[in-house]
Structures are given as structure tokens and as C-alpha cells.
mmCIF file of C-alpha atoms in Angstrom:
data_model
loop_
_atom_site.group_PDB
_atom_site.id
_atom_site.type_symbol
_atom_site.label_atom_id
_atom_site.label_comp_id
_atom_site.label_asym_id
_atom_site.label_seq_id
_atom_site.Cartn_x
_atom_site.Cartn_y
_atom_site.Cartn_z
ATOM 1 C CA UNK A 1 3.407 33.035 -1.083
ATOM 2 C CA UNK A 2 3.638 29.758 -1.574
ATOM 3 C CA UNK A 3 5.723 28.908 -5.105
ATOM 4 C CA UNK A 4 4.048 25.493 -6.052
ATOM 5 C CA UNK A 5 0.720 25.458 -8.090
ATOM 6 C CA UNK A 6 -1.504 22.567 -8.196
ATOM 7 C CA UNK A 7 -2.579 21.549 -11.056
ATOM 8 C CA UNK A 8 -2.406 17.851 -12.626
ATOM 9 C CA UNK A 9 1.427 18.177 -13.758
ATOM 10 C CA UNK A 10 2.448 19.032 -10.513
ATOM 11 C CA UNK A 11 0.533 16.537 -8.365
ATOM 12 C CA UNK A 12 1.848 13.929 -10.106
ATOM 13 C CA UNK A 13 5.296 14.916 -10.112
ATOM 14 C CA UNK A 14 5.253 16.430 -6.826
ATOM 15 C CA UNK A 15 7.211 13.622 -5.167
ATOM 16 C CA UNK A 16 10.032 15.462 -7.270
ATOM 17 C CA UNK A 17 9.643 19.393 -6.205
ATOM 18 C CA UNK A 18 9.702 18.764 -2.607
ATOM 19 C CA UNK A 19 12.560 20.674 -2.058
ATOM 20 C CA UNK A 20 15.463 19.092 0.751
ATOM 21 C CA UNK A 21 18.087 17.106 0.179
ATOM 22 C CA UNK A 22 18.722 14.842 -2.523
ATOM 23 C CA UNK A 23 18.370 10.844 -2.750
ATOM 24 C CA UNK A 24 15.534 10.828 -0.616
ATOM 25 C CA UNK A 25 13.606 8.254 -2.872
ATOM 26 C CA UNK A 26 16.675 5.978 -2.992
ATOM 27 C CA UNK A 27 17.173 5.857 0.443
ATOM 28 C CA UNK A 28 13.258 5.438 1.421
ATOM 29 C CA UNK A 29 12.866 2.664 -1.056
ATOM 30 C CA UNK A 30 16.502 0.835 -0.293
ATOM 31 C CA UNK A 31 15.492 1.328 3.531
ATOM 32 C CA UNK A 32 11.764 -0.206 3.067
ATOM 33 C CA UNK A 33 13.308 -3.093 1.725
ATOM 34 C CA UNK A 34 15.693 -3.669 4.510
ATOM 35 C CA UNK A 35 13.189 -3.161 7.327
ATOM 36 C CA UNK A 36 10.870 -5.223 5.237
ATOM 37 C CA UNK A 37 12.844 -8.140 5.041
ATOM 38 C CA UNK A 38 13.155 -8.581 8.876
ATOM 39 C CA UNK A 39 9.944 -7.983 9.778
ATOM 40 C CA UNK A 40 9.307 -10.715 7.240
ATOM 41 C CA UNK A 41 12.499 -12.852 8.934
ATOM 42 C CA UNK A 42 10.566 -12.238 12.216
ATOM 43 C CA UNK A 43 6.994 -13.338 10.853
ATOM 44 C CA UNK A 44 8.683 -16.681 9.376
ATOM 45 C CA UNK A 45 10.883 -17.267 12.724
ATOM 46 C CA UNK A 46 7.856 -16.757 15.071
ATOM 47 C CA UNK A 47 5.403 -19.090 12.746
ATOM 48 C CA UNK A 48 8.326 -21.180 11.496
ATOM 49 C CA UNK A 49 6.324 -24.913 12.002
ATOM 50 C CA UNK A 50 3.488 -23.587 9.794
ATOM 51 C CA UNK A 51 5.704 -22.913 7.426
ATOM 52 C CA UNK A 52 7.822 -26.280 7.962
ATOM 53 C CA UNK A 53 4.054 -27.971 7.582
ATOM 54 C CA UNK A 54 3.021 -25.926 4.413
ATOM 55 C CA UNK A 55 6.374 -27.016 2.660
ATOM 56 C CA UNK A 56 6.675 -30.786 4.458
ATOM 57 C CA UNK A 57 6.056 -33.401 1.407
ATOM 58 C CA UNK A 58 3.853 -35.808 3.491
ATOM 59 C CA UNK A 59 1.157 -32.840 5.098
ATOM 60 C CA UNK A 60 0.555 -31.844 1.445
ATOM 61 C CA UNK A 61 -0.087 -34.745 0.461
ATOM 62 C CA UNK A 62 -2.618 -35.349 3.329
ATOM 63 C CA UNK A 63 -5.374 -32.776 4.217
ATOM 64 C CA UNK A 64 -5.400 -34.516 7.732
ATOM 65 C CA UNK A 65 -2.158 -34.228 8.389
ATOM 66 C CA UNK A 66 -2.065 -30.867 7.399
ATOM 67 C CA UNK A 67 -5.271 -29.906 9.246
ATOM 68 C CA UNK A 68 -3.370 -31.684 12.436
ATOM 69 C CA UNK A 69 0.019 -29.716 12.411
ATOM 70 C CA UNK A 70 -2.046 -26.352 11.843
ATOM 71 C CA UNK A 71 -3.811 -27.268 15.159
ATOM 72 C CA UNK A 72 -0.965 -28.061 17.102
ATOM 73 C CA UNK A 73 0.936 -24.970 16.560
ATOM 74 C CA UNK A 74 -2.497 -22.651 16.319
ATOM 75 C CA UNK A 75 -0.820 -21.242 19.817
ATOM 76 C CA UNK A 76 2.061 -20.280 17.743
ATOM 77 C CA UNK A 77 0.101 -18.580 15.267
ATOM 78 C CA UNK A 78 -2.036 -16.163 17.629
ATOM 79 C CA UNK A 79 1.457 -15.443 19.579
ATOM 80 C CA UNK A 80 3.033 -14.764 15.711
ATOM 81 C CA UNK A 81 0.232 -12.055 14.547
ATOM 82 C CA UNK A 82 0.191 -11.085 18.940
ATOM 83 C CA UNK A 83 3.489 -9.295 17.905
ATOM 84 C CA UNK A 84 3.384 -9.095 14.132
ATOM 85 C CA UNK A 85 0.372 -6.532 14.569
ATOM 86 C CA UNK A 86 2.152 -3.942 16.412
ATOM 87 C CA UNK A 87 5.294 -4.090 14.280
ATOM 88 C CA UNK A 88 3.449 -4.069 11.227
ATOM 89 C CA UNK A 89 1.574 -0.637 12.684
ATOM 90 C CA UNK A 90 5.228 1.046 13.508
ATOM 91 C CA UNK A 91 6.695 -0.142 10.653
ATOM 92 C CA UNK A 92 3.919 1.937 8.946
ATOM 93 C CA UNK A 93 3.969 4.856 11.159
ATOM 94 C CA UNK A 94 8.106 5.707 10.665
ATOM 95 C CA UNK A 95 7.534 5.459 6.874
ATOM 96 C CA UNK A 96 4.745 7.492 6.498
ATOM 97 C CA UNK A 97 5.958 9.829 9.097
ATOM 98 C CA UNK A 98 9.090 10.363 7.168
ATOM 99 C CA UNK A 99 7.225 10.597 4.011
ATOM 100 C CA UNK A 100 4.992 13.394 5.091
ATOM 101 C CA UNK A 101 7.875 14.982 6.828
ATOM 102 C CA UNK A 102 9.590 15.442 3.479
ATOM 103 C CA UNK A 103 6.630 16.574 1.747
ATOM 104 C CA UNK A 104 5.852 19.194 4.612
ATOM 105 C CA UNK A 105 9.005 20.250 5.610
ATOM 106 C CA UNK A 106 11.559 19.627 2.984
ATOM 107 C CA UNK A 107 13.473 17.412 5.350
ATOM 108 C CA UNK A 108 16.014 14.530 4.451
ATOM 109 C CA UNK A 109 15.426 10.580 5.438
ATOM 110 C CA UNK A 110 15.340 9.885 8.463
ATOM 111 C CA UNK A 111 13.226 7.306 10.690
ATOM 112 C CA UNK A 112 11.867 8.056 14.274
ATOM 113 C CA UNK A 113 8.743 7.212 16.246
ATOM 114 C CA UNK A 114 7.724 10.537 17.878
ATOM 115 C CA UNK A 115 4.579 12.892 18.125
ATOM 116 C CA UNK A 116 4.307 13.169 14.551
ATOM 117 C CA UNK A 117 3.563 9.473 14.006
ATOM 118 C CA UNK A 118 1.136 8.670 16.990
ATOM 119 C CA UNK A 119 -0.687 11.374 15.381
ATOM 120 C CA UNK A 120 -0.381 9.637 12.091
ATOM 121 C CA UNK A 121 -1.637 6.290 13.860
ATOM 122 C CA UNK A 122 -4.463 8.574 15.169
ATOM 123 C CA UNK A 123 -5.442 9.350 11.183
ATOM 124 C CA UNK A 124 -4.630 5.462 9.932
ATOM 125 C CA UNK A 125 -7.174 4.221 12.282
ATOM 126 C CA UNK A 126 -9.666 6.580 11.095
ATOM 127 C CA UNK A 127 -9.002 6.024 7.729
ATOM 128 C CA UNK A 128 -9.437 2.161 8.956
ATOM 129 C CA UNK A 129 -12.829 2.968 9.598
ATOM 130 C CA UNK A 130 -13.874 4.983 6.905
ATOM 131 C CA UNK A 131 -12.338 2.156 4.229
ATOM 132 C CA UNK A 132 -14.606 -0.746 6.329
ATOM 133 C CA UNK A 133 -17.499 1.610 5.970
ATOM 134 C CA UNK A 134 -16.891 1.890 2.216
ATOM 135 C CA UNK A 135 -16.226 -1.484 1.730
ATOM 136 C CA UNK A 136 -19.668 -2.464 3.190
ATOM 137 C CA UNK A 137 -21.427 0.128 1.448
ATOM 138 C CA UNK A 138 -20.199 -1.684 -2.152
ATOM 139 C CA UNK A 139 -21.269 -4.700 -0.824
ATOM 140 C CA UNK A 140 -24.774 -2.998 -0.275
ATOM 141 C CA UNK A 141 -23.988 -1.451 -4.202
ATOM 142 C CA UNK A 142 -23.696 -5.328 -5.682
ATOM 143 C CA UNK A 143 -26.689 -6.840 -3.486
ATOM 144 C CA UNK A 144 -29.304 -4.307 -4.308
ATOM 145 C CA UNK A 145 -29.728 -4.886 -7.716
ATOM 146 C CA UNK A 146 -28.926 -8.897 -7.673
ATOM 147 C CA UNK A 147 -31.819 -8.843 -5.218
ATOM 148 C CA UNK A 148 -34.018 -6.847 -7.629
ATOM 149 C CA UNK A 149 -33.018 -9.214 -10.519
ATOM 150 C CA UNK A 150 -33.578 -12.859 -7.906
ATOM 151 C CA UNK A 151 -37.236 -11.145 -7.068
ATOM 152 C CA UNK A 152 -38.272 -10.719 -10.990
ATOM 153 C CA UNK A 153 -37.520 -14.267 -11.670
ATOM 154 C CA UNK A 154 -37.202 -13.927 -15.339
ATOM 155 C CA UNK A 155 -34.413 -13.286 -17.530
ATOM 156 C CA UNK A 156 -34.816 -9.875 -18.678
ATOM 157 C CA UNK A 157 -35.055 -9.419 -15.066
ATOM 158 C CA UNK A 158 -31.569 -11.382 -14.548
ATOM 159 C CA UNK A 159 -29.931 -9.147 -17.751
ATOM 160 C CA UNK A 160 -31.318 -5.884 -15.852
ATOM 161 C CA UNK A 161 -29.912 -6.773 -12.702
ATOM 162 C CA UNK A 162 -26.813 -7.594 -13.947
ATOM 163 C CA UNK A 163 -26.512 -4.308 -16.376
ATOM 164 C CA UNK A 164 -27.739 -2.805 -13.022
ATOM 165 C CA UNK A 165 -24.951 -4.402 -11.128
ATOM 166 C CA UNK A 166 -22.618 -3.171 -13.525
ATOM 167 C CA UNK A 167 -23.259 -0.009 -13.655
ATOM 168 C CA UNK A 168 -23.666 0.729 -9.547
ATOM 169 C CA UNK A 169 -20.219 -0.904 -9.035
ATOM 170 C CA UNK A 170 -18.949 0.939 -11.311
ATOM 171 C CA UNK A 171 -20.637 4.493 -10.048
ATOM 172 C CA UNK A 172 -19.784 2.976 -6.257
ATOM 173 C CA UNK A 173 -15.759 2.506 -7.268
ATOM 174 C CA UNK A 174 -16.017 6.295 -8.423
ATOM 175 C CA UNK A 175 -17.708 7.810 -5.741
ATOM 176 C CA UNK A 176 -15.001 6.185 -3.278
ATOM 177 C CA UNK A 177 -12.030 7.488 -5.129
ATOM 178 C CA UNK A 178 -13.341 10.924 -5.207
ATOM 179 C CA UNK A 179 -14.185 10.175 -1.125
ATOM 180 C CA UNK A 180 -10.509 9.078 -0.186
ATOM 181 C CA UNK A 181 -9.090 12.127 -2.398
ATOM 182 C CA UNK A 182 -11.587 14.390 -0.619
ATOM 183 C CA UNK A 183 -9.905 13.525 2.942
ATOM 184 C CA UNK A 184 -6.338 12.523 1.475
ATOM 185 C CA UNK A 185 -4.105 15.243 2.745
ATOM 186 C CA UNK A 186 -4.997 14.388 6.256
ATOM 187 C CA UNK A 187 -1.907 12.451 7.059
ATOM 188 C CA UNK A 188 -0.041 15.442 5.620
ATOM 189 C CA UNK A 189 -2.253 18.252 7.436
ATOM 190 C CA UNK A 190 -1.308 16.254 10.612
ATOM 191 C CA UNK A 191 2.095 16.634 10.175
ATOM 192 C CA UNK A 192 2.211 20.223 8.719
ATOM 193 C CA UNK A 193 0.457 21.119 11.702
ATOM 194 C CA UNK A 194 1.953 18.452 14.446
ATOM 195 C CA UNK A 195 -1.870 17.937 15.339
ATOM 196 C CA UNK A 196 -4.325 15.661 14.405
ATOM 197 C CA UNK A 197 -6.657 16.951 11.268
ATOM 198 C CA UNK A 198 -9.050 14.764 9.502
ATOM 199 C CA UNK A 199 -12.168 16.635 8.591
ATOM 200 C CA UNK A 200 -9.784 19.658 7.436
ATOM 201 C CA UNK A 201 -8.784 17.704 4.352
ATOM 202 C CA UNK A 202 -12.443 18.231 3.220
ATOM 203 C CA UNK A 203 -12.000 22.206 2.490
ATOM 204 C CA UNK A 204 -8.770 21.589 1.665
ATOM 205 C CA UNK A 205 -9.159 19.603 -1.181
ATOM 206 C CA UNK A 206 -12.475 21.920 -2.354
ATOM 207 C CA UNK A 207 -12.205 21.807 -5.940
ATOM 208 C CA UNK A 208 -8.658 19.149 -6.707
ATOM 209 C CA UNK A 209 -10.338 15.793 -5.491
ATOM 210 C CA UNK A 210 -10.901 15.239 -9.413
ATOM 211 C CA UNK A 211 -7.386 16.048 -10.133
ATOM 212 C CA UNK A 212 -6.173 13.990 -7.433
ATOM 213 C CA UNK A 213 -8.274 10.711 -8.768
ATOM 214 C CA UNK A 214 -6.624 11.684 -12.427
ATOM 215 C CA UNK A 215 -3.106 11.683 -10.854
ATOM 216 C CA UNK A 216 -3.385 8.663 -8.668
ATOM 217 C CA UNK A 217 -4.827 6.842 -11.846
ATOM 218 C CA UNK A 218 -2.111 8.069 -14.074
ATOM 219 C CA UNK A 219 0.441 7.511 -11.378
ATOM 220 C CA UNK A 220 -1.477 4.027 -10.922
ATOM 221 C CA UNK A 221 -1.105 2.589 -14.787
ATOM 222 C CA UNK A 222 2.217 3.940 -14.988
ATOM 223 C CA UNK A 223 3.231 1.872 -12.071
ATOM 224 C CA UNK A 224 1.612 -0.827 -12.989
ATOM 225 C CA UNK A 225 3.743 -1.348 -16.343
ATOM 226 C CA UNK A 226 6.931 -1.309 -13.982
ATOM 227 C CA UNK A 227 5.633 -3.849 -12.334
ATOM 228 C CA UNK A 228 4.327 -6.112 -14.891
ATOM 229 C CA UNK A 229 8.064 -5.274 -16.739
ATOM 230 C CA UNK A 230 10.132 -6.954 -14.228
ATOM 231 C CA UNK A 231 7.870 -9.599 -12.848
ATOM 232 C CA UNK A 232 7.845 -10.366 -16.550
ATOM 233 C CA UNK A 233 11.310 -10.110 -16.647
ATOM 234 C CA UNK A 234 12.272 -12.380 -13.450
ATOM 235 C CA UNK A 235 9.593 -14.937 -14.416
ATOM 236 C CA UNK A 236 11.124 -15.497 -17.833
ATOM 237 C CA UNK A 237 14.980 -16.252 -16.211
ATOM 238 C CA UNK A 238 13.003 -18.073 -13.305
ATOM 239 C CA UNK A 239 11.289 -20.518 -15.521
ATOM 240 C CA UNK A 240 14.209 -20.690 -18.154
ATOM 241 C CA UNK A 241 15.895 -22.135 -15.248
ATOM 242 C CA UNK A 242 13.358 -24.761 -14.022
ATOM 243 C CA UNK A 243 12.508 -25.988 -17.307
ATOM 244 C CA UNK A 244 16.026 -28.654 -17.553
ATOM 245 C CA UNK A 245 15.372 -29.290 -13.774
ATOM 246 C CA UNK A 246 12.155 -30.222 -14.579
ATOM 247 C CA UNK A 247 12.610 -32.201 -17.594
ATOM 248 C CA UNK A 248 12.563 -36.002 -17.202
ATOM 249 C CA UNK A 249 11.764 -35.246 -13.465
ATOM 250 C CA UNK A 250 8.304 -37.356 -12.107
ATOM 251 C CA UNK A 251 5.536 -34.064 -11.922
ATOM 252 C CA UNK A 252 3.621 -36.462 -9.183
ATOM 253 C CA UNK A 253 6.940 -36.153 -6.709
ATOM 254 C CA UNK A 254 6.138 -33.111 -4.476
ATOM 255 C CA UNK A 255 9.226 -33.438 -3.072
ATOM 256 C CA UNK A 256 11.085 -33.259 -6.097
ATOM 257 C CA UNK A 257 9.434 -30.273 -7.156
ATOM 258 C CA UNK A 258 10.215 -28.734 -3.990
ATOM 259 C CA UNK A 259 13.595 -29.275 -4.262
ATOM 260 C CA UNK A 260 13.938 -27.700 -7.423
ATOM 261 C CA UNK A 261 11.960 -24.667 -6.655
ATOM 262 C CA UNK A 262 14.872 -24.150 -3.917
ATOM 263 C CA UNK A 263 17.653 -24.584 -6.159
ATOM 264 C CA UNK A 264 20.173 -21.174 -6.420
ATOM 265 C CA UNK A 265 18.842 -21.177 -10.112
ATOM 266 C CA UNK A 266 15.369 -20.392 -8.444
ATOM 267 C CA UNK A 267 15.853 -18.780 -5.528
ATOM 268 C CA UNK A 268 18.310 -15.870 -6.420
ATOM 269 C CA UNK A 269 15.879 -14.402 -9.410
ATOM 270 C CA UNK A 270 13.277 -15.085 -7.211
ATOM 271 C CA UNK A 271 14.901 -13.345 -4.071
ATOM 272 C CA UNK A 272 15.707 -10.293 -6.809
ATOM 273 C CA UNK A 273 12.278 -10.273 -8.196
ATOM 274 C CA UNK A 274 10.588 -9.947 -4.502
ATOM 275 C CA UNK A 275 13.513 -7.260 -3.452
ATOM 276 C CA UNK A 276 12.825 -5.427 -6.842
ATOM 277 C CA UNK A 277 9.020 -5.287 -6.271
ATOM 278 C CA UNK A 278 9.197 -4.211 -2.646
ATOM 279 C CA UNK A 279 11.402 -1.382 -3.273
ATOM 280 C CA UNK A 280 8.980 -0.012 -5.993
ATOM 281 C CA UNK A 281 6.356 -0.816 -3.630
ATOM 282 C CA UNK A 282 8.125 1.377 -1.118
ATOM 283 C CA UNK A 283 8.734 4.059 -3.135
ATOM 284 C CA UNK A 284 5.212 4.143 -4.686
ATOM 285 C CA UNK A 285 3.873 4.749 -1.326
ATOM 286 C CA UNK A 286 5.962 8.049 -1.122
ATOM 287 C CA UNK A 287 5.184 8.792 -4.910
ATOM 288 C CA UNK A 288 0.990 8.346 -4.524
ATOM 289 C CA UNK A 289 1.502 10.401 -1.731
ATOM 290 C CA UNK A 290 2.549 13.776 -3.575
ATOM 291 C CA UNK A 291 -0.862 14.747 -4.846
ATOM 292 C CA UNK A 292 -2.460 15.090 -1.536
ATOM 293 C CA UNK A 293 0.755 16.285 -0.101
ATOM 294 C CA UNK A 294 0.610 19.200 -2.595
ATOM 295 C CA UNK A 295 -3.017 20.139 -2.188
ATOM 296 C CA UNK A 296 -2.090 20.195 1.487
ATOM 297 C CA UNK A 297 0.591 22.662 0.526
ATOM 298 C CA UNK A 298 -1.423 24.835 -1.681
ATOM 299 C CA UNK A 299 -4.128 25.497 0.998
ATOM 300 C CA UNK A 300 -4.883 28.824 0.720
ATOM 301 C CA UNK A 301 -5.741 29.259 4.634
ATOM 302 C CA UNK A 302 -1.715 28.038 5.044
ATOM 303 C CA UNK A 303 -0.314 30.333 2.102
ATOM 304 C CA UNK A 304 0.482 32.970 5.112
ATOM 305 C CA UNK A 305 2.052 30.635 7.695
ATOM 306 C CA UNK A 306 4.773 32.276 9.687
ATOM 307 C CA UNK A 307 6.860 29.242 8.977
ATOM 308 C CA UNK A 308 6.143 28.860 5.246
ATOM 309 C CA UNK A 309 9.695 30.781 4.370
ATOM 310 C CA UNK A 310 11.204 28.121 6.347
ATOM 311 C CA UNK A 311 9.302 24.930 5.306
ATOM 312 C CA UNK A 312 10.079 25.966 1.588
ATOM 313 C CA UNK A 313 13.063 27.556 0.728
#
């Protein structure tokens, strides 16, 4: 039987009870920042001249010129996102394969590309799908009613449509969170059962999708203080150490700007800030992850799995 309930405590701290060995967070988030920082090293070295045009005095300040050097190296570009694309997709597939490995089978850190994550590609691109077809359907959610209010031509018509508008978007945001909870342990069905399930999320989560949407929004504002607490934090020595740079200095003279924005003063808080919010970024993708994970878990159709002593011990 298996030991862990769900209920709203335990699907937001679920990213704790996995079971395994410990540090796993640590070495997830410390890792996502390393891997992170040379596939960003690799997207800068393979687009460099863009960047060299973005950052070049005289291109900003002439659209022409700017326009021109964007044009010359457009080649660059497409070759840039021709190999950025399929990094970018493994660099998502080892992480989230190691994430739902952990939740699923207790197991340490570790990276690999293997079944378990070309299955887990298999699920991302169907989630792909599903997210475009939501995202179209709210832009159907705000035109309705604008079109409603345009026809009328009057402006209780207008207030209508826009009280309307309102309250669709808002009834459209809710019915799509409750949607991606409904199908959000497919990632970690896939792995528990080292085959590709998507549709099987929908019994699973019969009955938690509401406490999944309470967790992620919990989990959501909680993160979202962390975040505004350091930014704040980095900001505030970043701009304590412009301000003499920038005093007395000429605020039309790009290049003088520039130069101080790449001053150690500036660029080590700013390096820290961008480490600091990548690693919470990293581990926030394992974190949001433990609801689903646990109604995964819980599924009553798994509670007698041969392997279940195993998994969780």
C-alpha cells in the first residue's frame, strides 16, 4: 500500500517526501545553472555579430545601420536557432527525465538521455499542442465579446463588452489550469511506466485537479516573493553602484553608458543576480512538479504494483 496520501499538504511539499538520497535539489538546481550557462555561451558564440550589432554605439544610434548588420548576418541567425533548437529540447528532456525519475523511483541525480526521455519528448510535444490549442481558444475568449461590444456601437454596449471580456478571460484562465492539472502527471505516468501515457493522466487525476491548481498557486506566490526578494536585492547593490559612475557622466553618450553598465561594479551583482534566479528557476521546475508527481503516485490502479516495495522504501 502505498504510504503517501494526497491531499493539499502533501502535494505541495511532495518535492520533499520523495524518498532517495539526499541533496537532490542542490545538485539539480547547481547543475541547471551550469548546463544553462553554456548553452547560453553557445547561443551568444554562434549569434555573436548580432550581439556585437545590438551593443555597437553607432547601429543604435542608427535604425539603418542596425536594420543592415541584422541582414547581413540573418544566415547566422537561422544556423544559431538550426542548433539552439535541438539543444534547448535535450537540455529539457535530461532535466525532466531526472526529475520524474526521482519522483517515481526514489533515485539520486543523475543526467542521461535514454528511453525514458524520448518518451518524455513524446509527452512535451503533445503538451506543445494542447498549450497552442489553448492559447487560441483565449484568443477566441477575448474576441467574442469585443466583437459583441464593436457591433452595439454604443457605450453601454462598449462597458458590457468589456465587463464581458473580463469576466470570460477570467473563466478561460480557470478552465485551463484545471485542463493542464487534469493531464499533469503524464510526464510522470511515462516514466513510472517507461511508456508513453497521456490520456491516463485524465482518470488519474479524477477528483485532485482542484487541489493541484491550489498547490501550484500556493507554490506559485510563494515563489514569486523569492524572486521579487533578490531581484530586489541585486537591483538595489546594482544601481548603488551605477549611480557615482553615472553622475556628471553625459546621459546622451551611449557609449558611455555602455561602458559603465560593463564595469565589475555592474557585472558581478548582475552575473549573481542571473545565476541566483536560474537556480531557483531550476529548482522550481522540480518543486511544481511534485503535485502531479504525487497524484501519479497515489493512483489507486498502481497501489498494487509488483514494484511498488521497491520504488518506495
Amino acid at each position: 500500500m502505498n504510504p503517501v496520501s494526497f491531499d493539499f499538504g502533501n502535494a505541495m511539499m511532495h518535492f520533499r517526501k520523495t524518498g532517495g538520497p539526499k541533496g537532490f535539489l542542490l545538485s539539480y538546481g547547481a547543475t541547471y545553472v551550469l548546463l544553462y550557462v553554456i548553452l547560453s555561451a553557445v547561443s551568444i558564440g554562434l549569434q555573436w555579430p548580432i550581439y556585437g550589432a545590438m551593443f555597437d554605439p553607432a547601429a543604435m544610434e542608427d535604425p539603418l545601420v542596425m536594420e543592415a548588420a541584422m541582414m547581413q548576418h540573418m544566415g547566422r541567425v537561422l544556423l544559431g536557432y538550426a542548433v539552439l533548437i535541438p539543444l534547448g529540447l535535450a537540455f529539457w528532456m535530461i532535466f525532466e527525465g531526472a526529475n520524474q525519475r526521482r519522483y517515481m523511483r526514489a533515485e539520486g541525480f543523475r543526467l542521461r538521455l535514454g528511453g525514458d526521455e524520448w518518451r518524455l519528448l513524446v509527452v512535451g510535444l503533445i503538451w506543445f499542442v494542447l498549450l497552442i490549442g489553448l492559447y487560441l481558444g483565449g484568443i477566441i475568449a477575448f474576441i467574442v465579446p469585443m466583437a459583441i461590444a464593436a457591433a452595439t456601437g454604443t457605450g453601454e454596449g462598449a462597458m458590457i463588452g468589456g465587463l464581458l471580456t473580463f469576466i470570460l478571460a477570467l473563466a478561460y484562465m480557470i478552465f485551463a489550469l484545471w485542463l493542464c492539472a487534469r493531464f499533469s502527471p503524464a510526464a510522470a505516468l511515462t516514466v513510472r511506466d517507461r511508456s508513453i501515457r497521456f490520456g491516463q493522466a485524465w482518470r488519474v487525476t479524477k477528483g485532485k485537479a482542484w487541489t493541484i491548481v491550489g498547490s501550484w498557486i500556493v507554490l506559485g506566490l510563494i515563489m514569486s516573493v523569492v524572486f521579487f526578494v533578490i531581484y530586489m536585492i541585486f537591483v538595489v547593490a546594482i544601481v548603488a553602484s551605477l549611480m557615482p559612475m553615472m553622475n556628471g557622466m553625459e546621459s546622451e553618450d551611449p557609449s558611455a553608458i555602455f561602458r559603465a553598465m560593463l564595469s565589475p561594479a555592474v557585472l558581478i551583482p548582475g552575473a549573481l543576480l542571473v545565476v541566483g534566479m536560474v537556480f531557483l528557476q531550476g529548482c522550481g521546475m522540480h518543486i511544481f512538479s511534485g503535485p502531479a508527481a504525487l497524484a501519479a503516485r497515489t493512483d489507486p490502479e498502481w497501489a498494487d504494483h509488483p514494484a511498488i516495495d521497491d520504488t518506495f522504501v
